[in-house]
Amino acid sequence: MSLTLVIGNKNYSSWSLRPWLAMKQAGIAFNESTVLLARPETKEKILRYSPSGRVPCLIDGQLTVFDSLAVCEYVNEQHADGTLWPRDVAMRAQARSVVSEMHSGFAALRTHMPMDIRSRDADKGQTALRREDVAADVARIQAIWTEYLSQGGPMLFGSFSIADAFYAPVVTRFATYDVKLSPLLAAYSDCVLSLPAMQQWIAAAKAETETIES
Ligand SMILES: N[C@@H](CCC(=O)N[C@@H](CS)C(=O)NCC(=O)O)C(=O)O
């Protein structure tokens, strides 16, 4: 097997979860290499693999693909026959739009509701939601989910796509911070959380002992 995905701690590294989940869902075989985040040696260790100094990155023989979205696009083209995006061109464009919105946005949500799979902290969620910027991010994400799930589900664009991989860390955040969901969105969250690969990631996150304070 020549593919190696370099990732951070499963409890905290939301960017790592995205391509990891997409690759598992596509049935792609790969090795994992973990660099623990937030340690004095983290940057130097990541730089051994990834020129950006960030994880995730994918090593395929001589090629290094860094950045979560670039990895998803690469494995979709090279190892998944294009099945990780919707077949329909309009749906594919919409899926790419919401993925890009996640990839480049929602800074307030990411700052004030960081992924912390093991934790349950409704108080921190309430405090965060009192901020206008966090409330706006949550409302926008819920509007995106509602718009696409209303077209049929069970995943955002029917069957699993990179869009679900990109919003999977948000599903875990809403559980961690007890964000209230409509029945439609709760059903979607349950669907994502019950994917065997998500269960595997969550179990591994719970088994980790390292903690990152902020
Ligand atoms: N835009 C990048 C963001 C990657 C990123 O920020 N990764 C974090 C971990 S989730 C990281 O590597 N941080 C480096 C560090 O903590 O030193 C992507 O989509 O892959």
PDB file of C-alpha atoms and ligand atoms in Angstrom:
ATOM      1  CA  MET A   1       0.000   0.000   0.000  1.00  0.00           C
ATOM      2  CA  SER A   2       1.605   3.286  -1.028  1.00  0.00           C
ATOM      3  CA  LEU A   3      -0.852   5.833   0.381  1.00  0.00           C
ATOM      4  CA  THR A   4      -0.120   7.395   3.755  1.00  0.00           C
ATOM      5  CA  LEU A   5      -2.371  10.021   5.321  1.00  0.00           C
ATOM      6  CA  VAL A   6      -0.624  12.149   7.926  1.00  0.00           C
ATOM      7  CA  ILE A   7      -3.092  13.419  10.516  1.00  0.00           C
ATOM      8  CA  GLY A   8      -3.274  15.124  13.917  1.00  0.00           C
ATOM      9  CA  ASN A   9      -4.943  13.938  17.131  1.00  0.00           C
ATOM     10  CA  LYS A  10      -8.299  12.377  16.303  1.00  0.00           C
ATOM     11  CA  ASN A  11     -10.016  14.176  19.183  1.00  0.00           C
ATOM     12  CA  TYR A  12      -9.043  17.625  17.953  1.00  0.00           C
ATOM     13  CA  SER A  13      -7.943  17.650  14.318  1.00  0.00           C
ATOM     14  CA  SER A  14     -11.046  18.525  12.374  1.00  0.00           C
ATOM     15  CA  TRP A  15      -9.118  19.091   9.130  1.00  0.00           C
ATOM     16  CA  SER A  16      -7.642  15.604   9.423  1.00  0.00           C
ATOM     17  CA  LEU A  17     -11.051  13.978   9.883  1.00  0.00           C
ATOM     18  CA  ARG A  18     -12.317  15.245   6.523  1.00  0.00           C
ATOM     19  CA  PRO A  19     -10.055  13.383   4.059  1.00  0.00           C
ATOM     20  CA  TRP A  20      -9.735  10.415   6.452  1.00  0.00           C
ATOM     21  CA  LEU A  21     -13.526   9.957   6.398  1.00  0.00           C
ATOM     22  CA  ALA A  22     -13.792  10.514   2.646  1.00  0.00           C
ATOM     23  CA  MET A  23     -11.097   7.902   2.005  1.00  0.00           C
ATOM     24  CA  LYS A  24     -12.684   5.358   4.352  1.00  0.00           C
ATOM     25  CA  GLN A  25     -16.096   5.905   2.791  1.00  0.00           C
ATOM     26  CA  ALA A  26     -14.626   5.370  -0.672  1.00  0.00           C
ATOM     27  CA  GLY A  27     -13.031   2.120   0.495  1.00  0.00           C
ATOM     28  CA  ILE A  28      -9.505   3.378  -0.205  1.00  0.00           C
ATOM     29  CA  ALA A  29      -6.762   1.490   1.645  1.00  0.00           C
ATOM     30  CA  PHE A  30      -4.181   3.718   3.325  1.00  0.00           C
ATOM     31  CA  ASN A  31      -1.707   3.878   6.165  1.00  0.00           C
ATOM     32  CA  GLU A  32      -2.008   6.516   8.866  1.00  0.00           C
ATOM     33  CA  SER A  33       0.747   8.468  10.476  1.00  0.00           C
ATOM     34  CA  THR A  34      -0.098  10.701  13.438  1.00  0.00           C
ATOM     35  CA  VAL A  35       1.693  13.840  14.559  1.00  0.00           C
ATOM     36  CA  LEU A  36       0.480  15.009  17.959  1.00  0.00           C
ATOM     37  CA  LEU A  37      -0.591  18.670  17.845  1.00  0.00           C
ATOM     38  CA  ALA A  38       0.287  21.516  20.201  1.00  0.00           C
ATOM     39  CA  ARG A  39       3.658  20.141  21.340  1.00  0.00           C
ATOM     40  CA  PRO A  40       7.041  21.812  21.113  1.00  0.00           C
ATOM     41  CA  GLU A  41       8.115  19.363  18.400  1.00  0.00           C
ATOM     42  CA  THR A  42       4.851  19.438  16.408  1.00  0.00           C
ATOM     43  CA  LYS A  43       5.855  21.919  13.706  1.00  0.00           C
ATOM     44  CA  GLU A  44       9.191  20.272  13.032  1.00  0.00           C
ATOM     45  CA  LYS A  45       7.547  16.825  12.819  1.00  0.00           C
ATOM     46  CA  ILE A  46       4.800  18.002  10.464  1.00  0.00           C
ATOM     47  CA  LEU A  47       7.364  19.726   8.243  1.00  0.00           C
ATOM     48  CA  ARG A  48       9.051  16.355   7.676  1.00  0.00           C
ATOM     49  CA  TYR A  49       5.956  15.465   5.639  1.00  0.00           C
ATOM     50  CA  SER A  50       4.037  18.595   4.791  1.00  0.00           C
ATOM     51  CA  PRO A  51       5.615  21.775   3.375  1.00  0.00           C
ATOM     52  CA  SER A  52       2.694  23.853   4.654  1.00  0.00           C
ATOM     53  CA  GLY A  53       3.511  22.873   8.236  1.00  0.00           C
ATOM     54  CA  ARG A  54      -0.055  21.668   8.620  1.00  0.00           C
ATOM     55  CA  VAL A  55      -1.907  18.374   8.602  1.00  0.00           C
ATOM     56  CA  PRO A  56      -3.546  16.571   6.928  1.00  0.00           C
ATOM     57  CA  CYS A  57      -1.299  15.637   4.068  1.00  0.00           C
ATOM     58  CA  LEU A  58      -1.324  12.614   1.808  1.00  0.00           C
ATOM     59  CA  ILE A  59       1.796  10.884   0.574  1.00  0.00           C
ATOM     60  CA  ASP A  60       1.346   8.837  -2.587  1.00  0.00           C
ATOM     61  CA  GLY A  61       4.770   7.568  -3.619  1.00  0.00           C
ATOM     62  CA  GLN A  62       6.819  10.598  -4.621  1.00  0.00           C
ATOM     63  CA  LEU A  63       3.832  12.931  -4.443  1.00  0.00           C
ATOM     64  CA  THR A  64       2.766  14.907  -1.366  1.00  0.00           C
ATOM     65  CA  VAL A  65      -0.689  16.457  -1.399  1.00  0.00           C
ATOM     66  CA  PHE A  66      -1.270  18.892   1.437  1.00  0.00           C
ATOM     67  CA  ASP A  67      -4.493  20.598   2.533  1.00  0.00           C
ATOM     68  CA  SER A  68      -7.693  18.689   3.323  1.00  0.00           C
ATOM     69  CA  LEU A  69      -9.609  19.748   0.220  1.00  0.00           C
ATOM     70  CA  ALA A  70      -6.717  19.048  -2.140  1.00  0.00           C
ATOM     71  CA  VAL A  71      -6.403  15.560  -0.638  1.00  0.00           C
ATOM     72  CA  CYS A  72     -10.141  14.924  -1.090  1.00  0.00           C
ATOM     73  CA  GLU A  73     -10.002  16.098  -4.719  1.00  0.00           C
ATOM     74  CA  TYR A  74      -6.912  13.991  -5.420  1.00  0.00           C
ATOM     75  CA  VAL A  75      -8.254  10.744  -3.968  1.00  0.00           C
ATOM     76  CA  ASN A  76     -11.580  11.342  -5.666  1.00  0.00           C
ATOM     77  CA  GLU A  77      -9.842  11.565  -9.043  1.00  0.00           C
ATOM     78  CA  GLN A  78      -7.148   8.946  -8.585  1.00  0.00           C
ATOM     79  CA  HIS A  79      -8.609   6.365  -6.239  1.00  0.00           C
ATOM     80  CA  ALA A  80     -12.420   6.702  -6.208  1.00  0.00           C
ATOM     81  CA  ASP A  81     -13.459   7.084  -9.863  1.00  0.00           C
ATOM     82  CA  GLY A  82     -15.086  10.406  -9.105  1.00  0.00           C
ATOM     83  CA  THR A  83     -17.651   8.857  -6.757  1.00  0.00           C
ATOM     84  CA  LEU A  84     -16.928  11.279  -3.913  1.00  0.00           C
ATOM     85  CA  TRP A  85     -18.744  14.104  -5.680  1.00  0.00           C
ATOM     86  CA  PRO A  86     -22.384  13.951  -6.913  1.00  0.00           C
ATOM     87  CA  ARG A  87     -22.705  12.726 -10.526  1.00  0.00           C
ATOM     88  CA  ASP A  88     -25.106  15.515 -11.516  1.00  0.00           C
ATOM     89  CA  VAL A  89     -23.212  18.615 -12.647  1.00  0.00           C
ATOM     90  CA  ALA A  90     -25.510  21.108 -10.868  1.00  0.00           C
ATOM     91  CA  MET A  91     -25.446  19.115  -7.640  1.00  0.00           C
ATOM     92  CA  ARG A  92     -21.684  18.805  -7.938  1.00  0.00           C
ATOM     93  CA  ALA A  93     -21.341  22.575  -8.278  1.00  0.00           C
ATOM     94  CA  GLN A  94     -23.533  23.100  -5.220  1.00  0.00           C
ATOM     95  CA  ALA A  95     -21.601  20.497  -3.235  1.00  0.00           C
ATOM     96  CA  ARG A  96     -18.348  22.221  -4.160  1.00  0.00           C
ATOM     97  CA  SER A  97     -19.857  25.556  -3.112  1.00  0.00           C
ATOM     98  CA  VAL A  98     -20.760  24.406   0.391  1.00  0.00           C
ATOM     99  CA  VAL A  99     -17.424  22.635   0.786  1.00  0.00           C
ATOM    100  CA  SER A 100     -15.603  25.813  -0.230  1.00  0.00           C
ATOM    101  CA  GLU A 101     -17.731  27.818   2.188  1.00  0.00           C
ATOM    102  CA  MET A 102     -16.657  25.470   5.001  1.00  0.00           C
ATOM    103  CA  HIS A 103     -13.045  25.396   3.903  1.00  0.00           C
ATOM    104  CA  SER A 104     -12.674  29.164   3.786  1.00  0.00           C
ATOM    105  CA  GLY A 105     -15.184  30.310   6.367  1.00  0.00           C
ATOM    106  CA  PHE A 106     -16.952  29.818   9.673  1.00  0.00           C
ATOM    107  CA  ALA A 107     -13.978  31.180  11.608  1.00  0.00           C
ATOM    108  CA  ALA A 108     -16.088  32.138  14.629  1.00  0.00           C
ATOM    109  CA  LEU A 109     -17.501  28.640  14.954  1.00  0.00           C
ATOM    110  CA  ARG A 110     -14.052  27.124  14.585  1.00  0.00           C
ATOM    111  CA  THR A 111     -12.589  29.444  17.221  1.00  0.00           C
ATOM    112  CA  HIS A 112     -15.308  29.313  19.839  1.00  0.00           C
ATOM    113  CA  MET A 113     -16.563  25.759  19.299  1.00  0.00           C
ATOM    114  CA  PRO A 114     -13.372  23.840  18.521  1.00  0.00           C
ATOM    115  CA  MET A 115     -13.693  20.151  17.717  1.00  0.00           C
ATOM    116  CA  ASP A 116     -13.317  18.174  20.952  1.00  0.00           C
ATOM    117  CA  ILE A 117     -15.015  14.859  20.345  1.00  0.00           C
ATOM    118  CA  ARG A 118     -14.614  13.479  23.882  1.00  0.00           C
ATOM    119  CA  SER A 119     -16.059  16.523  25.578  1.00  0.00           C
ATOM    120  CA  ARG A 120     -19.648  17.500  26.379  1.00  0.00           C
ATOM    121  CA  ASP A 121     -19.866  21.180  27.315  1.00  0.00           C
ATOM    122  CA  ALA A 122     -23.312  22.714  26.944  1.00  0.00           C
ATOM    123  CA  ASP A 123     -22.272  25.769  29.002  1.00  0.00           C
ATOM    124  CA  LYS A 124     -19.436  26.599  26.642  1.00  0.00           C
ATOM    125  CA  GLY A 125     -21.909  26.126  23.780  1.00  0.00           C
ATOM    126  CA  GLN A 126     -24.387  28.560  25.345  1.00  0.00           C
ATOM    127  CA  THR A 127     -21.650  31.128  25.929  1.00  0.00           C
ATOM    128  CA  ALA A 128     -20.414  30.796  22.357  1.00  0.00           C
ATOM    129  CA  LEU A 129     -23.917  31.057  20.923  1.00  0.00           C
ATOM    130  CA  ARG A 130     -24.431  34.394  22.684  1.00  0.00           C
ATOM    131  CA  ARG A 131     -21.821  35.808  20.308  1.00  0.00           C
ATOM    132  CA  GLU A 132     -23.363  37.219  17.130  1.00  0.00           C
ATOM    133  CA  ASP A 133     -20.637  35.827  14.883  1.00  0.00           C
ATOM    134  CA  VAL A 134     -20.954  32.281  16.243  1.00  0.00           C
ATOM    135  CA  ALA A 135     -24.761  32.406  16.093  1.00  0.00           C
ATOM    136  CA  ALA A 136     -24.521  33.577  12.473  1.00  0.00           C
ATOM    137  CA  ASP A 137     -22.160  30.715  11.559  1.00  0.00           C
ATOM    138  CA  VAL A 138     -24.421  28.144  13.205  1.00  0.00           C
ATOM    139  CA  ALA A 139     -27.505  29.589  11.515  1.00  0.00           C
ATOM    140  CA  ARG A 140     -25.815  29.559   8.109  1.00  0.00           C
ATOM    141  CA  ILE A 141     -24.663  25.937   8.500  1.00  0.00           C
ATOM    142  CA  GLN A 142     -28.128  24.881   9.597  1.00  0.00           C
ATOM    143  CA  ALA A 143     -29.614  26.685   6.582  1.00  0.00           C
ATOM    144  CA  ILE A 144     -27.203  24.856   4.246  1.00  0.00           C
ATOM    145  CA  TRP A 145     -28.022  21.483   5.750  1.00  0.00           C
ATOM    146  CA  THR A 146     -31.768  22.171   5.682  1.00  0.00           C
ATOM    147  CA  GLU A 147     -31.703  23.317   2.051  1.00  0.00           C
ATOM    148  CA  TYR A 148     -29.963  20.218   0.721  1.00  0.00           C
ATOM    149  CA  LEU A 149     -31.459  17.624   3.065  1.00  0.00           C
ATOM    150  CA  SER A 150     -34.924  18.881   2.088  1.00  0.00           C
ATOM    151  CA  GLN A 151     -34.187  17.553  -1.391  1.00  0.00           C
ATOM    152  CA  GLY A 152     -34.193  13.965  -0.120  1.00  0.00           C
ATOM    153  CA  GLY A 153     -31.190  13.009   2.051  1.00  0.00           C
ATOM    154  CA  PRO A 154     -30.052  10.978   3.840  1.00  0.00           C
ATOM    155  CA  MET A 155     -26.743  12.741   3.133  1.00  0.00           C
ATOM    156  CA  LEU A 156     -26.449  16.354   2.008  1.00  0.00           C
ATOM    157  CA  PHE A 157     -26.458  15.448  -1.685  1.00  0.00           C
ATOM    158  CA  GLY A 158     -28.223  12.082  -1.497  1.00  0.00           C
ATOM    159  CA  SER A 159     -25.396   9.646  -0.985  1.00  0.00           C
ATOM    160  CA  PHE A 160     -22.160  10.355   0.882  1.00  0.00           C
ATOM    161  CA  SER A 161     -19.936  12.993  -0.722  1.00  0.00           C
ATOM    162  CA  ILE A 162     -17.015  15.215   0.180  1.00  0.00           C
ATOM    163  CA  ALA A 163     -19.646  17.695   1.445  1.00  0.00           C
ATOM    164  CA  ASP A 164     -20.562  15.303   4.273  1.00  0.00           C
ATOM    165  CA  ALA A 165     -16.884  14.747   5.038  1.00  0.00           C
ATOM    166  CA  PHE A 166     -16.410  18.517   5.305  1.00  0.00           C
ATOM    167  CA  TYR A 167     -19.358  18.992   7.665  1.00  0.00           C
ATOM    168  CA  ALA A 168     -18.671  15.860   9.777  1.00  0.00           C
ATOM    169  CA  PRO A 169     -16.539  17.831  12.279  1.00  0.00           C
ATOM    170  CA  VAL A 170     -19.435  20.281  12.648  1.00  0.00           C
ATOM    171  CA  VAL A 171     -21.744  17.366  13.458  1.00  0.00           C
ATOM    172  CA  THR A 172     -19.415  16.424  16.315  1.00  0.00           C
ATOM    173  CA  ARG A 173     -19.186  20.061  17.473  1.00  0.00           C
ATOM    174  CA  PHE A 174     -22.972  20.383  17.640  1.00  0.00           C
ATOM    175  CA  ALA A 175     -22.993  17.233  19.839  1.00  0.00           C
ATOM    176  CA  THR A 176     -20.137  18.495  22.034  1.00  0.00           C
ATOM    177  CA  TYR A 177     -21.698  21.931  22.597  1.00  0.00           C
ATOM    178  CA  ASP A 178     -25.321  20.730  22.685  1.00  0.00           C
ATOM    179  CA  VAL A 179     -26.486  22.872  19.763  1.00  0.00           C
ATOM    180  CA  LYS A 180     -30.213  22.352  19.268  1.00  0.00           C
ATOM    181  CA  LEU A 181     -31.230  20.799  15.946  1.00  0.00           C
ATOM    182  CA  SER A 182     -34.492  20.406  14.043  1.00  0.00           C
ATOM    183  CA  PRO A 183     -35.670  16.793  13.540  1.00  0.00           C
ATOM    184  CA  LEU A 184     -34.324  16.886   9.953  1.00  0.00           C
ATOM    185  CA  LEU A 185     -30.878  18.003  11.071  1.00  0.00           C
ATOM    186  CA  ALA A 186     -30.852  15.659  14.076  1.00  0.00           C
ATOM    187  CA  ALA A 187     -31.580  12.747  11.737  1.00  0.00           C
ATOM    188  CA  TYR A 188     -28.716  13.853   9.479  1.00  0.00           C
ATOM    189  CA  SER A 189     -26.354  14.126  12.443  1.00  0.00           C
ATOM    190  CA  ASP A 190     -27.306  10.631  13.607  1.00  0.00           C
ATOM    191  CA  CYS A 191     -26.718   9.339  10.102  1.00  0.00           C
ATOM    192  CA  VAL A 192     -23.206  10.856   9.949  1.00  0.00           C
ATOM    193  CA  LEU A 193     -22.311   9.759  13.488  1.00  0.00           C
ATOM    194  CA  SER A 194     -23.432   6.197  12.802  1.00  0.00           C
ATOM    195  CA  LEU A 195     -21.247   5.724   9.726  1.00  0.00           C
ATOM    196  CA  PRO A 196     -18.876   2.858  10.623  1.00  0.00           C
ATOM    197  CA  ALA A 197     -15.877   5.026   9.749  1.00  0.00           C
ATOM    198  CA  MET A 198     -17.125   7.838  12.015  1.00  0.00           C
ATOM    199  CA  GLN A 199     -17.636   5.332  14.816  1.00  0.00           C
ATOM    200  CA  GLN A 200     -14.068   4.156  14.271  1.00  0.00           C
ATOM    201  CA  TRP A 201     -12.698   7.729  14.390  1.00  0.00           C
ATOM    202  CA  ILE A 202     -14.750   8.588  17.499  1.00  0.00           C
ATOM    203  CA  ALA A 203     -13.626   5.420  19.324  1.00  0.00           C
ATOM    204  CA  ALA A 204     -10.001   6.265  18.520  1.00  0.00           C
ATOM    205  CA  ALA A 205     -10.521   9.878  19.687  1.00  0.00           C
ATOM    206  CA  LYS A 206     -11.935   8.608  22.983  1.00  0.00           C
ATOM    207  CA  ALA A 207      -8.969   6.291  23.417  1.00  0.00           C
ATOM    208  CA  GLU A 208      -6.455   9.135  23.054  1.00  0.00           C
ATOM    209  CA  THR A 209      -5.014  10.423  26.309  1.00  0.00           C
ATOM    210  CA  GLU A 210      -3.414  13.678  25.129  1.00  0.00           C
ATOM    211  CA  THR A 211      -5.243  16.893  25.927  1.00  0.00           C
ATOM    212  CA  ILE A 212      -4.963  20.359  24.383  1.00  0.00           C
ATOM    213  CA  GLU A 213      -6.031  23.128  26.711  1.00  0.00           C
ATOM    214  CA  SER A 214      -7.513  25.780  24.410  1.00  0.00           C
TER     215      SER A 214
HETATM  216  N1  LIG B   1      -6.423  24.691   5.296  1.00  0.00           N
HETATM  217  C1  LIG B   1      -5.773  23.553   5.924  1.00  0.00           C
HETATM  218  C2  LIG B   1      -5.832  23.711   7.433  1.00  0.00           C
HETATM  219  C3  LIG B   1      -5.039  22.636   8.147  1.00  0.00           C
HETATM  220  C4  LIG B   1      -4.814  22.935   9.610  1.00  0.00           C
HETATM  221  O1  LIG B   1      -4.980  24.069  10.077  1.00  0.00           O
HETATM  222  N2  LIG B   1      -4.409  21.914  10.331  1.00  0.00           N
HETATM  223  C5  LIG B   1      -4.037  22.056  11.730  1.00  0.00           C
HETATM  224  C6  LIG B   1      -4.536  20.845  12.521  1.00  0.00           C
HETATM  225  S1  LIG B   1      -6.283  20.608  12.441  1.00  0.00           S
HETATM  226  C7  LIG B   1      -2.532  22.047  11.848  1.00  0.00           C
HETATM  227  O2  LIG B   1      -1.857  21.352  11.127  1.00  0.00           O
HETATM  228  N3  LIG B   1      -1.962  22.821  12.766  1.00  0.00           N
HETATM  229  C8  LIG B   1      -0.541  22.849  12.897  1.00  0.00           C
HETATM  230  C9  LIG B   1      -0.082  23.112  14.253  1.00  0.00           C
HETATM  231  O3  LIG B   1      -0.913  23.038  15.158  1.00  0.00           O
HETATM  232  O4  LIG B   1       1.110  23.360  14.417  1.00  0.00           O
HETATM  233  C10 LIG B   1      -6.463  22.280   5.448  1.00  0.00           C
HETATM  234  O5  LIG B   1      -7.608  22.371   4.991  1.00  0.00           O
HETATM  235  O6  LIG B   1      -5.860  21.202   5.483  1.00  0.00           O
END
